[in-house]
Short mmCIF file of N, CA and C in Angstrom, two decimals:
data_model
loop_
_atom_site.label_atom_id
_atom_site.label_comp_id
_atom_site.label_asym_id
_atom_site.label_seq_id
_atom_site.Cartn_x
_atom_site.Cartn_y
_atom_site.Cartn_z
N MET M 1 -42.63 16.21 -23.20
CA MET M 1 -41.64 16.05 -22.04
C MET M 1 -41.44 14.62 -21.75
N ILE M 2 -40.35 14.07 -21.52
CA ILE M 2 -39.90 12.64 -21.34
C ILE M 2 -39.75 12.50 -19.77
N GLN M 3 -40.40 11.64 -19.14
CA GLN M 3 -40.22 11.30 -17.83
C GLN M 3 -39.69 10.09 -17.54
N VAL M 4 -38.58 9.85 -16.76
CA VAL M 4 -38.00 8.78 -16.45
C VAL M 4 -38.01 8.36 -15.12
N ASN M 5 -38.55 7.18 -14.75
CA ASN M 5 -38.51 6.74 -13.29
C ASN M 5 -37.54 5.65 -13.18
N LEU M 6 -36.64 5.91 -12.30
CA LEU M 6 -35.57 4.94 -11.88
C LEU M 6 -35.84 4.40 -10.59
N ASP M 7 -35.83 3.12 -10.53
CA ASP M 7 -36.22 2.44 -9.19
C ASP M 7 -34.84 1.98 -8.58
N PHE M 8 -34.14 2.76 -7.83
CA PHE M 8 -32.89 2.40 -7.35
C PHE M 8 -32.83 1.08 -6.36
N ALA M 9 -34.02 0.74 -6.03
CA ALA M 9 -34.17 -0.45 -5.10
C ALA M 9 -34.23 -1.74 -6.08
N ASP M 10 -34.45 -1.59 -7.32
CA ASP M 10 -34.57 -2.60 -8.13
C ASP M 10 -33.13 -3.37 -8.39
N ASP M 11 -33.38 -4.79 -8.01
CA ASP M 11 -31.94 -5.58 -8.02
C ASP M 11 -31.43 -5.56 -9.44
N ASN M 12 -32.22 -5.59 -10.52
CA ASN M 12 -31.49 -5.49 -11.82
C ASN M 12 -30.86 -4.28 -12.02
N PHE M 13 -31.41 -3.26 -11.74
CA PHE M 13 -30.73 -1.84 -11.96
C PHE M 13 -29.43 -1.71 -11.13
N ARG M 14 -29.51 -2.17 -9.97
CA ARG M 14 -28.32 -2.23 -8.99
C ARG M 14 -27.17 -3.08 -9.60
N GLU M 15 -27.58 -4.33 -10.02
CA GLU M 15 -26.66 -5.21 -10.65
C GLU M 15 -25.89 -4.51 -11.82
N MET M 16 -26.86 -3.91 -12.65
CA MET M 16 -26.33 -3.32 -14.00
C MET M 16 -25.49 -2.13 -13.66
N LEU M 17 -25.75 -1.30 -12.62
CA LEU M 17 -24.83 -0.23 -12.13
C LEU M 17 -23.58 -0.77 -11.58
N ARG M 18 -23.45 -1.89 -10.90
CA ARG M 18 -22.32 -2.34 -10.27
C ARG M 18 -21.49 -2.85 -11.37
N GLU M 19 -22.08 -3.59 -12.37
CA GLU M 19 -21.23 -4.01 -13.57
C GLU M 19 -20.43 -2.92 -14.33
N GLU M 20 -21.28 -1.87 -14.58
CA GLU M 20 -20.81 -0.56 -15.21
C GLU M 20 -19.78 0.02 -14.47
N ILE M 21 -19.76 0.13 -13.05
CA ILE M 21 -18.74 0.73 -12.32
C ILE M 21 -17.46 -0.19 -12.46
N LYS M 22 -17.73 -1.49 -12.37
CA LYS M 22 -16.50 -2.34 -12.29
C LYS M 22 -15.86 -2.29 -13.69
N ASN M 23 -16.54 -2.11 -14.64
CA ASN M 23 -16.11 -2.10 -15.97
C ASN M 23 -15.35 -0.78 -16.25
N ALA M 24 -15.82 0.41 -15.83
CA ALA M 24 -15.09 1.69 -15.78
C ALA M 24 -13.88 1.68 -15.04
N VAL M 25 -13.90 1.05 -13.93
CA VAL M 25 -12.75 1.04 -13.01
C VAL M 25 -11.62 0.22 -13.65
N ALA M 26 -12.13 -0.87 -14.32
CA ALA M 26 -11.11 -1.74 -15.01
C ALA M 26 -10.39 -0.97 -16.04
N ASP M 27 -11.23 -0.26 -16.95
CA ASP M 27 -10.72 0.61 -17.91
C ASP M 27 -9.76 1.65 -17.63
N VAL M 28 -9.96 2.25 -16.48
CA VAL M 28 -9.10 3.23 -15.95
C VAL M 28 -7.70 2.54 -15.52
N ILE M 29 -7.76 1.35 -14.85
CA ILE M 29 -6.58 0.60 -14.52
C ILE M 29 -5.77 0.21 -15.55
N ARG M 30 -6.54 -0.35 -16.64
CA ARG M 30 -5.71 -0.74 -17.82
C ARG M 30 -5.01 0.37 -18.66
N GLN M 31 -5.59 1.50 -18.65
CA GLN M 31 -5.16 2.86 -19.40
C GLN M 31 -3.91 3.29 -18.56
N ASN M 32 -4.10 3.14 -17.22
CA ASN M 32 -2.94 3.72 -16.40
C ASN M 32 -1.93 2.64 -15.88
N GLN M 33 -1.97 1.48 -16.37
CA GLN M 33 -1.00 0.51 -15.93
C GLN M 33 0.48 0.78 -16.29
N LEU M 34 1.19 0.60 -15.23
CA LEU M 34 2.70 0.76 -15.51
C LEU M 34 3.40 -0.50 -16.03
N PRO M 35 4.32 -0.32 -16.82
CA PRO M 35 5.16 -1.26 -17.35
C PRO M 35 5.92 -2.03 -16.29
N PRO M 36 6.38 -3.31 -16.37
CA PRO M 36 7.36 -3.93 -15.37
C PRO M 36 8.56 -3.09 -14.99
N MET M 37 9.13 -2.37 -16.00
CA MET M 37 10.32 -1.67 -15.78
C MET M 37 9.93 -0.18 -16.26
N LEU M 38 10.32 0.88 -15.46
CA LEU M 38 10.24 2.28 -15.71
C LEU M 38 11.60 2.83 -16.22
N THR M 39 11.52 3.67 -17.24
CA THR M 39 12.56 4.38 -17.64
C THR M 39 12.85 5.59 -16.83
N ARG M 40 13.92 6.36 -16.79
CA ARG M 40 14.10 7.59 -15.99
C ARG M 40 12.95 8.46 -16.42
N LYS M 41 12.61 8.79 -17.62
CA LYS M 41 11.57 9.80 -18.01
C LYS M 41 10.19 9.27 -17.40
N GLN M 42 9.94 7.97 -17.37
CA GLN M 42 8.75 7.57 -16.77
C GLN M 42 8.61 7.68 -15.42
N LEU M 43 9.85 7.50 -14.69
CA LEU M 43 10.03 7.84 -13.27
C LEU M 43 9.71 9.20 -12.89
N MET M 44 10.25 10.16 -13.80
CA MET M 44 9.98 11.56 -13.60
C MET M 44 8.53 12.07 -13.71
N GLU M 45 8.01 11.45 -14.78
CA GLU M 45 6.56 11.69 -14.97
C GLU M 45 5.75 11.27 -13.72
N LEU M 46 5.99 9.90 -13.43
CA LEU M 46 5.22 9.33 -12.35
C LEU M 46 5.29 10.07 -11.00
N PHE M 47 6.48 10.50 -10.68
CA PHE M 47 6.71 11.32 -9.39
C PHE M 47 6.64 12.80 -9.53
N ASN M 48 6.42 13.20 -10.78
CA ASN M 48 6.33 14.65 -11.08
C ASN M 48 7.50 15.44 -10.60
N ILE M 49 8.79 14.94 -11.06
CA ILE M 49 9.95 15.42 -10.61
C ILE M 49 10.89 15.75 -11.73
N GLY M 50 11.77 16.69 -11.55
CA GLY M 50 12.84 17.03 -12.64
C GLY M 50 14.07 16.11 -12.61
N GLU M 51 14.95 16.63 -13.40
CA GLU M 51 16.20 15.90 -13.75
C GLU M 51 17.03 15.80 -12.50
N THR M 52 17.14 16.75 -11.65
CA THR M 52 18.06 16.81 -10.64
C THR M 52 17.50 15.95 -9.39
N LYS M 53 16.24 15.80 -9.18
CA LYS M 53 15.74 15.04 -8.18
C LYS M 53 15.72 13.44 -8.59
N ALA M 54 15.54 13.20 -9.97
CA ALA M 54 15.59 11.97 -10.55
C ALA M 54 17.07 11.45 -10.29
N SER M 55 17.97 12.33 -10.68
CA SER M 55 19.39 11.80 -10.40
C SER M 55 19.77 11.58 -8.98
N GLU M 56 19.33 12.42 -8.19
CA GLU M 56 19.49 12.20 -6.74
C GLU M 56 18.89 10.74 -6.30
N LEU M 57 17.55 10.36 -6.65
CA LEU M 57 17.07 9.17 -6.38
C LEU M 57 17.68 7.95 -7.09
N LEU M 58 18.12 8.01 -8.20
CA LEU M 58 18.80 6.97 -8.96
C LEU M 58 20.08 6.85 -8.43
N ASN M 59 20.84 7.77 -7.73
CA ASN M 59 22.14 7.48 -7.27
C ASN M 59 22.21 7.02 -5.73
N ARG M 60 20.99 6.93 -5.15
CA ARG M 60 20.96 6.48 -3.83
C ARG M 60 21.24 4.94 -3.90
N SER M 61 21.95 4.60 -2.81
CA SER M 61 22.25 3.20 -2.75
C SER M 61 21.06 2.23 -2.45
N ASP M 62 20.07 2.79 -1.79
CA ASP M 62 19.00 1.93 -1.41
C ASP M 62 17.89 2.08 -2.52
N PHE M 63 17.98 2.73 -3.59
CA PHE M 63 16.93 2.95 -4.52
C PHE M 63 17.04 1.95 -5.59
N PRO M 64 15.90 1.26 -5.90
CA PRO M 64 15.90 0.00 -6.80
C PRO M 64 16.29 0.38 -8.29
N VAL M 65 17.41 0.13 -8.80
CA VAL M 65 17.83 0.42 -10.19
C VAL M 65 18.44 -0.78 -10.72
N PHE M 66 18.10 -1.12 -12.04
CA PHE M 66 18.57 -2.13 -12.73
C PHE M 66 19.49 -1.51 -13.89
N ARG M 67 20.80 -1.62 -13.79
CA ARG M 67 21.63 -0.84 -14.59
C ARG M 67 22.30 -1.83 -15.76
N GLU M 68 21.87 -3.05 -15.69
CA GLU M 68 22.58 -3.94 -16.68
C GLU M 68 21.95 -3.66 -18.03
N ALA M 69 20.76 -3.10 -18.14
CA ALA M 69 20.26 -2.73 -19.48
C ALA M 69 19.95 -1.22 -19.65
N GLY M 70 20.79 -0.49 -19.14
CA GLY M 70 20.61 0.91 -19.10
C GLY M 70 20.08 1.30 -17.58
N VAL M 71 19.40 2.42 -17.43
CA VAL M 71 18.97 2.72 -16.10
C VAL M 71 17.40 2.47 -16.29
N LEU M 72 16.93 1.32 -15.59
CA LEU M 72 15.51 0.93 -15.47
C LEU M 72 15.15 0.73 -13.96
N ILE M 73 14.03 0.96 -13.76
CA ILE M 73 13.62 0.84 -12.27
C ILE M 73 12.57 -0.08 -12.25
N PRO M 74 12.64 -1.33 -11.65
CA PRO M 74 11.65 -2.32 -11.43
C PRO M 74 10.43 -1.82 -10.79
N THR M 75 9.30 -1.84 -11.31
CA THR M 75 8.11 -1.12 -10.83
C THR M 75 7.81 -1.75 -9.46
N HIS M 76 7.69 -3.14 -9.43
CA HIS M 76 7.25 -3.69 -8.04
C HIS M 76 8.17 -3.36 -6.98
N MET M 77 9.52 -3.20 -7.21
CA MET M 77 10.44 -2.98 -6.24
C MET M 77 10.43 -1.45 -5.87
N LEU M 78 10.01 -0.62 -6.87
CA LEU M 78 9.85 0.77 -6.59
C LEU M 78 8.66 1.04 -5.65
N PHE M 79 7.61 0.37 -5.81
CA PHE M 79 6.58 0.51 -4.84
C PHE M 79 6.89 -0.17 -3.48
N LYS M 80 7.71 -1.05 -3.37
CA LYS M 80 8.17 -1.64 -1.98
C LYS M 80 8.91 -0.58 -1.38
N TRP M 81 9.87 -0.03 -2.06
CA TRP M 81 10.69 0.98 -1.66
C TRP M 81 9.95 2.23 -1.02
N ILE M 82 8.98 2.66 -1.85
CA ILE M 82 8.09 3.56 -1.36
C ILE M 82 7.36 3.29 -0.03
N GLU M 83 6.88 2.10 0.03
CA GLU M 83 6.27 1.60 1.21
C GLU M 83 7.14 1.63 2.47
N GLN M 84 8.40 1.00 2.23
CA GLN M 84 9.28 0.97 3.24
C GLN M 84 9.72 2.29 3.84
N HIS M 85 9.91 3.29 2.97
CA HIS M 85 10.46 4.62 3.25
C HIS M 85 9.26 5.41 3.90
N THR M 86 8.02 5.17 3.49
CA THR M 86 6.79 5.96 4.10
C THR M 86 6.65 5.37 5.53
N ARG M 87 6.79 4.00 5.83
CA ARG M 87 6.75 3.54 7.05
C ARG M 87 7.85 4.10 8.03
N TRP M 88 9.03 4.23 7.53
CA TRP M 88 10.05 4.81 8.21
C TRP M 88 9.81 6.24 8.70
N PHE M 89 9.14 6.84 7.79
CA PHE M 89 8.81 8.40 7.97
C PHE M 89 7.78 8.38 9.15
N GLU M 90 6.87 7.54 9.07
CA GLU M 90 5.60 7.56 9.89
C GLU M 90 6.23 7.12 11.39
N ASP M 91 7.09 6.13 11.43
CA ASP M 91 7.58 5.61 12.61
C ASP M 91 8.68 6.55 13.38
N ASN M 92 9.23 7.34 12.49
CA ASN M 92 10.61 8.09 13.07
C ASN M 92 10.25 9.54 13.04
N THR M 93 9.12 10.00 12.83
CA THR M 93 8.97 11.51 12.72
C THR M 93 7.55 11.72 13.43
N ASP M 94 7.14 12.91 13.82
CA ASP M 94 5.58 13.16 14.24
C ASP M 94 4.88 13.85 13.06
N TYR M 95 5.45 13.86 11.90
CA TYR M 95 4.73 14.66 10.88
C TYR M 95 3.16 14.46 10.72
N PHE M 96 2.93 13.14 10.73
CA PHE M 96 1.57 12.79 10.57
C PHE M 96 0.61 12.90 11.79
N ASN M 97 1.28 13.24 12.89
CA ASN M 97 0.52 13.42 14.22
C ASN M 97 0.40 15.02 14.40
N ARG M 98 0.90 15.83 13.63
CA ARG M 98 0.80 17.18 13.78
C ARG M 98 -0.66 17.67 13.44
N LYS M 99 -0.95 18.70 14.16
CA LYS M 99 -2.21 19.25 13.96
C LYS M 99 -2.15 20.43 12.87
N VAL M 100 -2.93 20.58 12.03
CA VAL M 100 -2.91 21.65 10.91
C VAL M 100 -3.69 22.89 11.67
N ILE M 101 -3.08 23.99 11.72
CA ILE M 101 -3.86 25.15 12.31
C ILE M 101 -4.42 25.96 11.13
#
């Protein structure tokens, strides 16, 4: 029988654990990093939506689309758009204040 004693109070162990967690998080971020411009298909995968909803979004006048090189969505502008519309939703509805029964 092998017995292992781990001293979680040991500073070396804690530092090693911190470093491993940091590396694991960095790996996940690297693997899931989005490109600067999304294609229609990538948008659909990211939002988990179909063709119809993607068309609705891409045809909105306020939705960030770069059409000079096809239909591309600038990723940084997409996240700004999401943030702006989420704030509008929070400010103009009571959805987030409702109690779930």
